[in-house]
């Protein structure tokens, strides 16, 4: 079985952004040393507990500090960006680190409406960009290729076609993936012959249905000759289940606040989470998240990973290590997250 990592670069209440980035760099190096397959960075904006605002910047940083990992986006939220900008960023990353770059693309904004408007700029992108999403995917793929895209121009501009490329002399291209949390993405990935990942870690609902549709409807393409997918799941692994659950609790409570419209802050330390009382609605989100996560001792967690891989017929599982820390921990470390990767690798590799 292959194991990979999803990282949102969480920021705890005892951390600065610099601390969180230092901890993430060490986590990526841990994954690299242990033989994890890929390491993806998410795109979220204006969230106190998430420092992963720019996947290409983070990918460049981590690629320079690792040697084997495939680095990628999980994902770039395409409605926030011009297709050419995304293609240029990832084509350059591939040129700098050939054979190590994945471009995962999503359709959600990854932010609130005000932040989305600020990201899109004064030119004003709107809901029509969502409708044009399938074409934007095609544009990104073509722009990163060696041939580029031919852009029709009016005859009075002296030439009928203008060739547009993300880089002037592409030799290899990043591996393109479509990400999603709805049936729309499953249908689209299948129709375009794209590798596909359903966000099982996000809600845990509809995964089997989405993967079944993707596999049944898949049309071979130059990007994939057969369906390619894997599973994502939140994970907290410690020497005992009790400690694994304690380290997971701050993340679950944050999701409870998010899903019930409560104010968000940085990720709590374990002691503060244990002293927190949530509304019944938020507590229900916590309970649901606990049931869906990989959580427990090394043996328990490994059994859960194997069971998920068998249930969804995948040979790769991407874990989002979400453990927080106890008071007094070094702010520039994320020991619980490192430990999750260490213990899973020991059991599964």
Coordinates of C-alpha atoms in Angstrom, one line a residue:
X1 CA 0.0 0.0 0.0
X2 CA 1.1 3.5 -0.8
X3 CA 0.7 6.3 1.8
X4 CA 0.6 10.0 1.1
X5 CA 0.0 13.2 3.0
X6 CA -2.5 16.1 2.8
X7 CA -1.4 19.2 4.7
X8 CA -3.4 22.4 5.4
X9 CA -0.5 23.8 7.4
X10 CA -2.5 24.2 10.6
X11 CA -1.8 27.1 13.0
X12 CA -2.2 26.4 16.7
X13 CA -2.9 29.1 19.3
X14 CA 0.7 28.8 20.5
X15 CA 2.1 29.3 16.9
X16 CA 2.9 32.1 14.5
X17 CA 2.6 31.5 10.8
X18 CA 6.4 31.1 10.7
X19 CA 6.2 28.4 13.4
X20 CA 3.5 26.5 11.5
X21 CA 5.6 26.6 8.3
X22 CA 8.7 25.3 10.1
X23 CA 6.6 22.5 11.5
X24 CA 5.2 21.7 8.1
X25 CA 8.7 21.6 6.6
X26 CA 9.8 19.0 9.2
X27 CA 6.6 17.0 8.5
X28 CA 7.4 16.9 4.8
X29 CA 10.9 15.8 5.5
X30 CA 9.5 13.1 7.8
X31 CA 7.2 11.9 5.0
X32 CA 10.1 12.0 2.5
X33 CA 12.4 10.0 4.8
X34 CA 9.7 7.3 5.6
X35 CA 8.9 6.7 1.9
X36 CA 5.5 8.4 1.6
X37 CA 4.4 8.8 -2.1
X38 CA 3.1 12.3 -2.4
X39 CA 2.6 15.4 -0.2
X40 CA -0.2 17.8 -1.2
X41 CA -1.0 21.3 0.1
X42 CA -4.5 22.7 0.2
X43 CA -5.7 26.2 -0.7
X44 CA -7.7 28.0 2.0
X45 CA -8.0 31.8 2.6
X46 CA -8.6 34.1 5.5
X47 CA -8.9 31.3 8.1
X48 CA -7.0 31.8 11.4
X49 CA -6.1 28.1 11.7
X50 CA -4.9 27.5 8.2
X51 CA -1.7 28.8 6.7
X52 CA -2.0 27.0 3.4
X53 CA -3.0 30.0 1.2
X54 CA -0.8 29.5 -1.8
X55 CA 0.0 25.9 -2.8
X56 CA 2.6 26.8 -5.5
X57 CA 4.6 28.8 -3.1
X58 CA 4.5 26.0 -0.5
X59 CA 5.3 23.4 -3.1
X60 CA 8.4 25.3 -4.2
X61 CA 9.5 25.6 -0.6
X62 CA 9.0 22.0 0.3
X63 CA 10.4 20.6 -3.0
X64 CA 13.7 22.4 -2.1
X65 CA 13.8 20.7 1.3
X66 CA 12.9 17.1 0.2
X67 CA 14.3 14.7 -2.4
X68 CA 11.8 11.9 -3.2
X69 CA 8.3 13.1 -2.5
X70 CA 5.9 14.1 -5.2
X71 CA 4.7 17.6 -4.2
X72 CA 1.3 18.9 -5.3
X73 CA -1.8 20.9 -4.7
X74 CA -4.8 19.4 -2.9
X75 CA -5.9 21.6 -4.5
X76 CA -5.7 24.8 -6.4
X77 CA -9.1 26.4 -6.4
X78 CA -9.3 27.3 -10.1
X79 CA -12.2 29.8 -9.9
X80 CA -9.9 32.0 -7.8
X81 CA -7.2 32.2 -10.5
X82 CA -6.7 32.7 -14.2
X83 CA -6.0 29.4 -16.0
X84 CA -2.8 30.8 -17.5
X85 CA -1.5 31.9 -14.1
X86 CA -2.0 28.4 -12.7
X87 CA -0.5 26.8 -15.8
X88 CA 2.6 29.0 -15.6
X89 CA 3.1 28.4 -11.9
X90 CA 3.0 24.6 -12.2
X91 CA 4.8 24.4 -15.4
X92 CA 7.7 26.2 -13.8
X93 CA 7.5 24.0 -10.7
X94 CA 7.7 20.9 -13.0
X95 CA 10.7 22.5 -14.9
X96 CA 12.5 23.0 -11.5
X97 CA 11.6 19.6 -10.1
X98 CA 10.8 17.3 -13.1
X99 CA 8.7 14.2 -12.3
X100 CA 7.8 15.4 -8.8
X101 CA 4.9 17.8 -9.3
X102 CA 1.1 17.1 -9.1
X103 CA -1.5 19.7 -10.0
X104 CA -4.7 18.9 -8.2
X105 CA -7.5 21.3 -9.2
X106 CA -10.8 22.0 -7.4
X107 CA -14.0 24.0 -8.2
X108 CA -14.8 25.3 -4.7
X109 CA -13.6 28.8 -3.7
X110 CA -11.9 27.6 -0.5
X111 CA -13.0 30.8 1.2
X112 CA -15.9 33.1 2.1
X113 CA -17.5 35.3 -0.6
X114 CA -15.7 38.5 0.4
X115 CA -12.3 36.8 0.2
X116 CA -13.2 35.2 -3.1
X117 CA -14.1 38.7 -4.5
X118 CA -10.8 40.1 -3.3
X119 CA -8.9 37.2 -4.9
X120 CA -10.6 37.7 -8.2
X121 CA -9.7 41.4 -8.4
X122 CA -11.3 44.4 -9.8
X123 CA -11.9 42.8 -13.2
X124 CA -14.6 40.8 -11.5
X125 CA -14.9 37.1 -12.1
X126 CA -18.4 35.7 -11.3
X127 CA -20.6 32.6 -11.4
X128 CA -20.0 32.3 -15.1
X129 CA -16.5 31.2 -14.2
X130 CA -18.0 28.2 -12.4
X131 CA -20.0 27.4 -15.6
X132 CA -16.7 27.7 -17.6
X133 CA -14.8 25.4 -15.3
X134 CA -14.6 22.4 -17.7
X135 CA -13.1 24.7 -20.4
X136 CA -10.7 26.2 -17.9
X137 CA -9.5 22.6 -17.1
X138 CA -8.8 22.0 -20.7
X139 CA -7.0 25.4 -21.0
X140 CA -4.7 24.6 -18.1
X141 CA -3.7 21.2 -19.5
X142 CA -3.1 22.6 -23.0
X143 CA -1.1 25.6 -21.7
X144 CA 1.3 23.4 -19.8
X145 CA 2.0 21.3 -22.8
X146 CA 4.8 21.7 -25.3
X147 CA 2.4 22.8 -28.1
X148 CA 0.5 25.4 -26.1
X149 CA -2.9 26.8 -27.1
X150 CA -3.7 28.5 -30.4
X151 CA -5.8 31.7 -29.7
X152 CA -7.9 33.0 -32.6
X153 CA -7.3 36.7 -33.2
X154 CA -9.2 39.1 -35.5
X155 CA -7.8 39.3 -39.1
X156 CA -6.9 42.9 -38.7
X157 CA -4.2 41.9 -36.1
X158 CA -2.1 40.5 -38.9
X159 CA -2.2 36.9 -37.8
X160 CA -5.1 34.5 -37.4
X161 CA -3.7 32.4 -34.6
X162 CA -1.5 33.3 -31.6
X163 CA 0.3 30.5 -29.7
X164 CA 0.1 30.8 -25.9
X165 CA 2.4 28.6 -23.7
X166 CA 2.9 28.4 -19.9
X167 CA 6.6 28.0 -20.5
X168 CA 8.6 28.4 -23.7
X169 CA 10.1 24.9 -23.9
X170 CA 8.2 22.4 -21.8
X171 CA 9.8 18.9 -21.6
X172 CA 7.6 17.3 -19.0
X173 CA 4.3 18.3 -17.5
X174 CA 2.8 18.1 -14.0
X175 CA 0.4 15.2 -13.3
X176 CA -3.1 16.7 -13.4
X177 CA -5.8 15.6 -11.0
X178 CA -9.4 16.7 -10.5
X179 CA -10.6 17.0 -6.9
X180 CA -14.1 17.1 -5.7
X181 CA -16.7 16.6 -3.0
X182 CA -19.8 16.1 -5.2
X183 CA -21.1 13.9 -8.0
X184 CA -20.4 16.8 -10.5
X185 CA -16.6 16.2 -10.1
X186 CA -16.9 12.4 -10.6
X187 CA -18.9 12.9 -13.9
X188 CA -16.4 15.5 -15.1
X189 CA -13.3 13.6 -14.2
X190 CA -14.6 10.5 -16.0
X191 CA -15.7 12.5 -19.1
X192 CA -12.3 14.1 -19.4
X193 CA -10.2 11.0 -18.5
X194 CA -8.6 12.7 -15.6
X195 CA -7.1 11.1 -12.4
X196 CA -9.7 11.9 -9.7
X197 CA -9.8 12.2 -5.9
X198 CA -13.0 12.5 -3.9
X199 CA -12.6 14.5 -0.6
X200 CA -13.5 11.6 1.8
X201 CA -11.7 13.4 4.6
X202 CA -14.0 16.4 4.3
X203 CA -17.4 14.8 4.9
X204 CA -17.1 11.1 4.5
X205 CA -20.4 11.1 2.6
X206 CA -21.0 9.9 -1.0
X207 CA -17.5 8.5 -1.5
X208 CA -18.5 5.1 -2.8
X209 CA -21.1 6.6 -5.1
X210 CA -18.7 9.1 -6.6
X211 CA -15.9 6.5 -7.2
X212 CA -18.4 4.1 -8.7
X213 CA -19.6 6.8 -11.2
X214 CA -16.1 7.8 -12.0
X215 CA -15.0 4.2 -12.7
X216 CA -18.1 3.3 -14.7
X217 CA -18.1 6.4 -16.9
X218 CA -14.3 6.8 -17.4
X219 CA -13.2 7.7 -20.9
X220 CA -9.5 7.0 -21.6
X221 CA -7.4 10.1 -22.5
X222 CA -3.8 11.2 -23.0
X223 CA -3.8 12.0 -19.2
X224 CA -4.9 8.5 -18.0
X225 CA -5.6 5.3 -19.9
X226 CA -7.7 3.9 -17.0
X227 CA -9.3 5.3 -13.8
X228 CA -6.8 6.6 -11.3
X229 CA -7.8 7.5 -7.8
X230 CA -7.0 7.2 -4.1
X231 CA -8.6 7.9 -0.7
X232 CA -8.2 10.8 1.7
X233 CA -8.8 10.6 5.4
X234 CA -8.1 12.5 8.6
X235 CA -5.7 10.7 10.9
X236 CA -4.5 10.8 14.5
X237 CA -2.3 8.0 15.7
X238 CA -0.6 7.7 19.1
X239 CA 0.7 5.0 21.4
X240 CA -2.8 4.7 22.9
X241 CA -6.3 5.4 21.5
X242 CA -7.0 7.7 24.4
X243 CA -4.1 10.0 23.5
X244 CA -4.9 9.8 19.8
X245 CA -8.4 11.0 20.5
X246 CA -7.2 13.8 22.8
X247 CA -4.9 15.1 20.1
X248 CA -7.6 14.9 17.5
X249 CA -10.2 16.8 19.6
X250 CA -9.1 20.4 18.8
X251 CA -9.5 19.7 15.0
X252 CA -12.9 18.1 15.5
X253 CA -14.1 21.0 17.6
X254 CA -12.9 23.5 14.9
X255 CA -14.9 21.6 12.3
X256 CA -17.9 21.7 14.7
X257 CA -17.7 25.5 14.9
X258 CA -17.2 25.8 11.1
X259 CA -20.2 23.6 10.3
X260 CA -22.5 25.4 12.7
X261 CA -21.5 29.0 11.8
X262 CA -19.5 29.8 14.9
X263 CA -16.5 32.2 15.0
X264 CA -13.2 30.5 14.1
X265 CA -9.8 30.9 15.7
X266 CA -6.5 29.2 15.6
X267 CA -6.4 25.5 16.5
X268 CA -6.8 25.0 20.2
X269 CA -4.2 23.2 22.4
X270 CA -5.5 19.9 23.8
X271 CA -6.0 21.2 27.3
X272 CA -8.2 24.1 26.0
X273 CA -10.2 21.8 23.8
X274 CA -10.9 19.4 26.7
X275 CA -12.2 22.4 28.8
X276 CA -14.5 23.6 26.0
X277 CA -18.3 23.0 25.9
X278 CA -19.9 23.0 22.5
X279 CA -23.5 23.3 21.4
X280 CA -25.3 20.0 20.8
X281 CA -25.2 20.7 17.0
X282 CA -21.4 21.2 17.1
X283 CA -20.9 18.2 19.3
X284 CA -22.7 16.1 16.7
X285 CA -20.2 17.2 14.1
X286 CA -17.4 16.2 16.5
X287 CA -18.9 12.8 17.0
X288 CA -19.3 12.3 13.3
X289 CA -15.8 13.3 12.6
X290 CA -14.4 10.9 15.2
X291 CA -16.3 8.0 13.6
X292 CA -14.9 8.9 10.1
X293 CA -11.2 9.5 11.1
X294 CA -8.4 7.0 11.3
X295 CA -7.7 7.2 15.0
X296 CA -6.1 5.0 17.6
X297 CA -3.0 3.0 18.5
X298 CA -0.7 2.0 15.7
X299 CA -2.2 -1.4 15.3
X300 CA -5.8 0.0 15.3
X301 CA -5.0 2.7 12.9
X302 CA -3.3 0.4 10.4
X303 CA -6.3 -1.9 10.5
X304 CA -8.6 1.1 9.8
X305 CA -6.4 2.2 6.8
X306 CA -6.4 -1.3 5.3
X307 CA -10.2 -1.6 5.8
X308 CA -10.8 1.8 4.0
X309 CA -8.5 0.8 1.2
X310 CA -10.4 -2.5 0.7
X311 CA -13.8 -0.8 1.0
X312 CA -13.1 1.7 -1.7
X313 CA -10.7 -0.5 -3.8
X314 CA -7.7 1.8 -3.7
X315 CA -4.0 1.0 -3.2
X316 CA -3.1 4.5 -2.0
X317 CA -4.4 6.3 1.1
X318 CA -3.6 10.0 1.7
X319 CA -3.8 10.9 5.4
X320 CA -4.4 14.4 6.7
X321 CA -2.5 14.3 10.1
X322 CA -4.6 16.5 12.3
X323 CA -3.2 16.1 15.8
X324 CA -2.7 19.3 17.9
X325 CA -0.3 19.7 20.8
X326 CA -0.3 19.9 24.6
X327 CA 0.6 23.1 26.4
X328 CA 4.3 23.6 26.7
X329 CA 5.2 22.1 23.3
X330 CA 7.8 23.8 21.1
X331 CA 5.8 26.1 18.8
X332 CA 8.0 25.3 15.9
X333 CA 7.1 21.6 16.0
X334 CA 4.1 19.4 15.3
X335 CA 5.1 16.3 17.2
X336 CA 1.7 14.7 17.1
X337 CA 1.5 15.0 13.3
X338 CA 5.0 13.6 12.8
X339 CA 4.2 10.7 15.2
X340 CA 1.1 9.9 13.1
X341 CA 3.2 9.5 10.0
X342 CA 6.0 7.6 11.9
X343 CA 3.6 5.0 13.5
X344 CA 1.5 4.4 10.3
X345 CA 4.7 3.9 8.3
X346 CA 6.0 1.4 10.8
X347 CA 2.8 -0.7 10.6
X348 CA 2.1 -0.4 6.8
X349 CA 5.5 -0.3 5.1

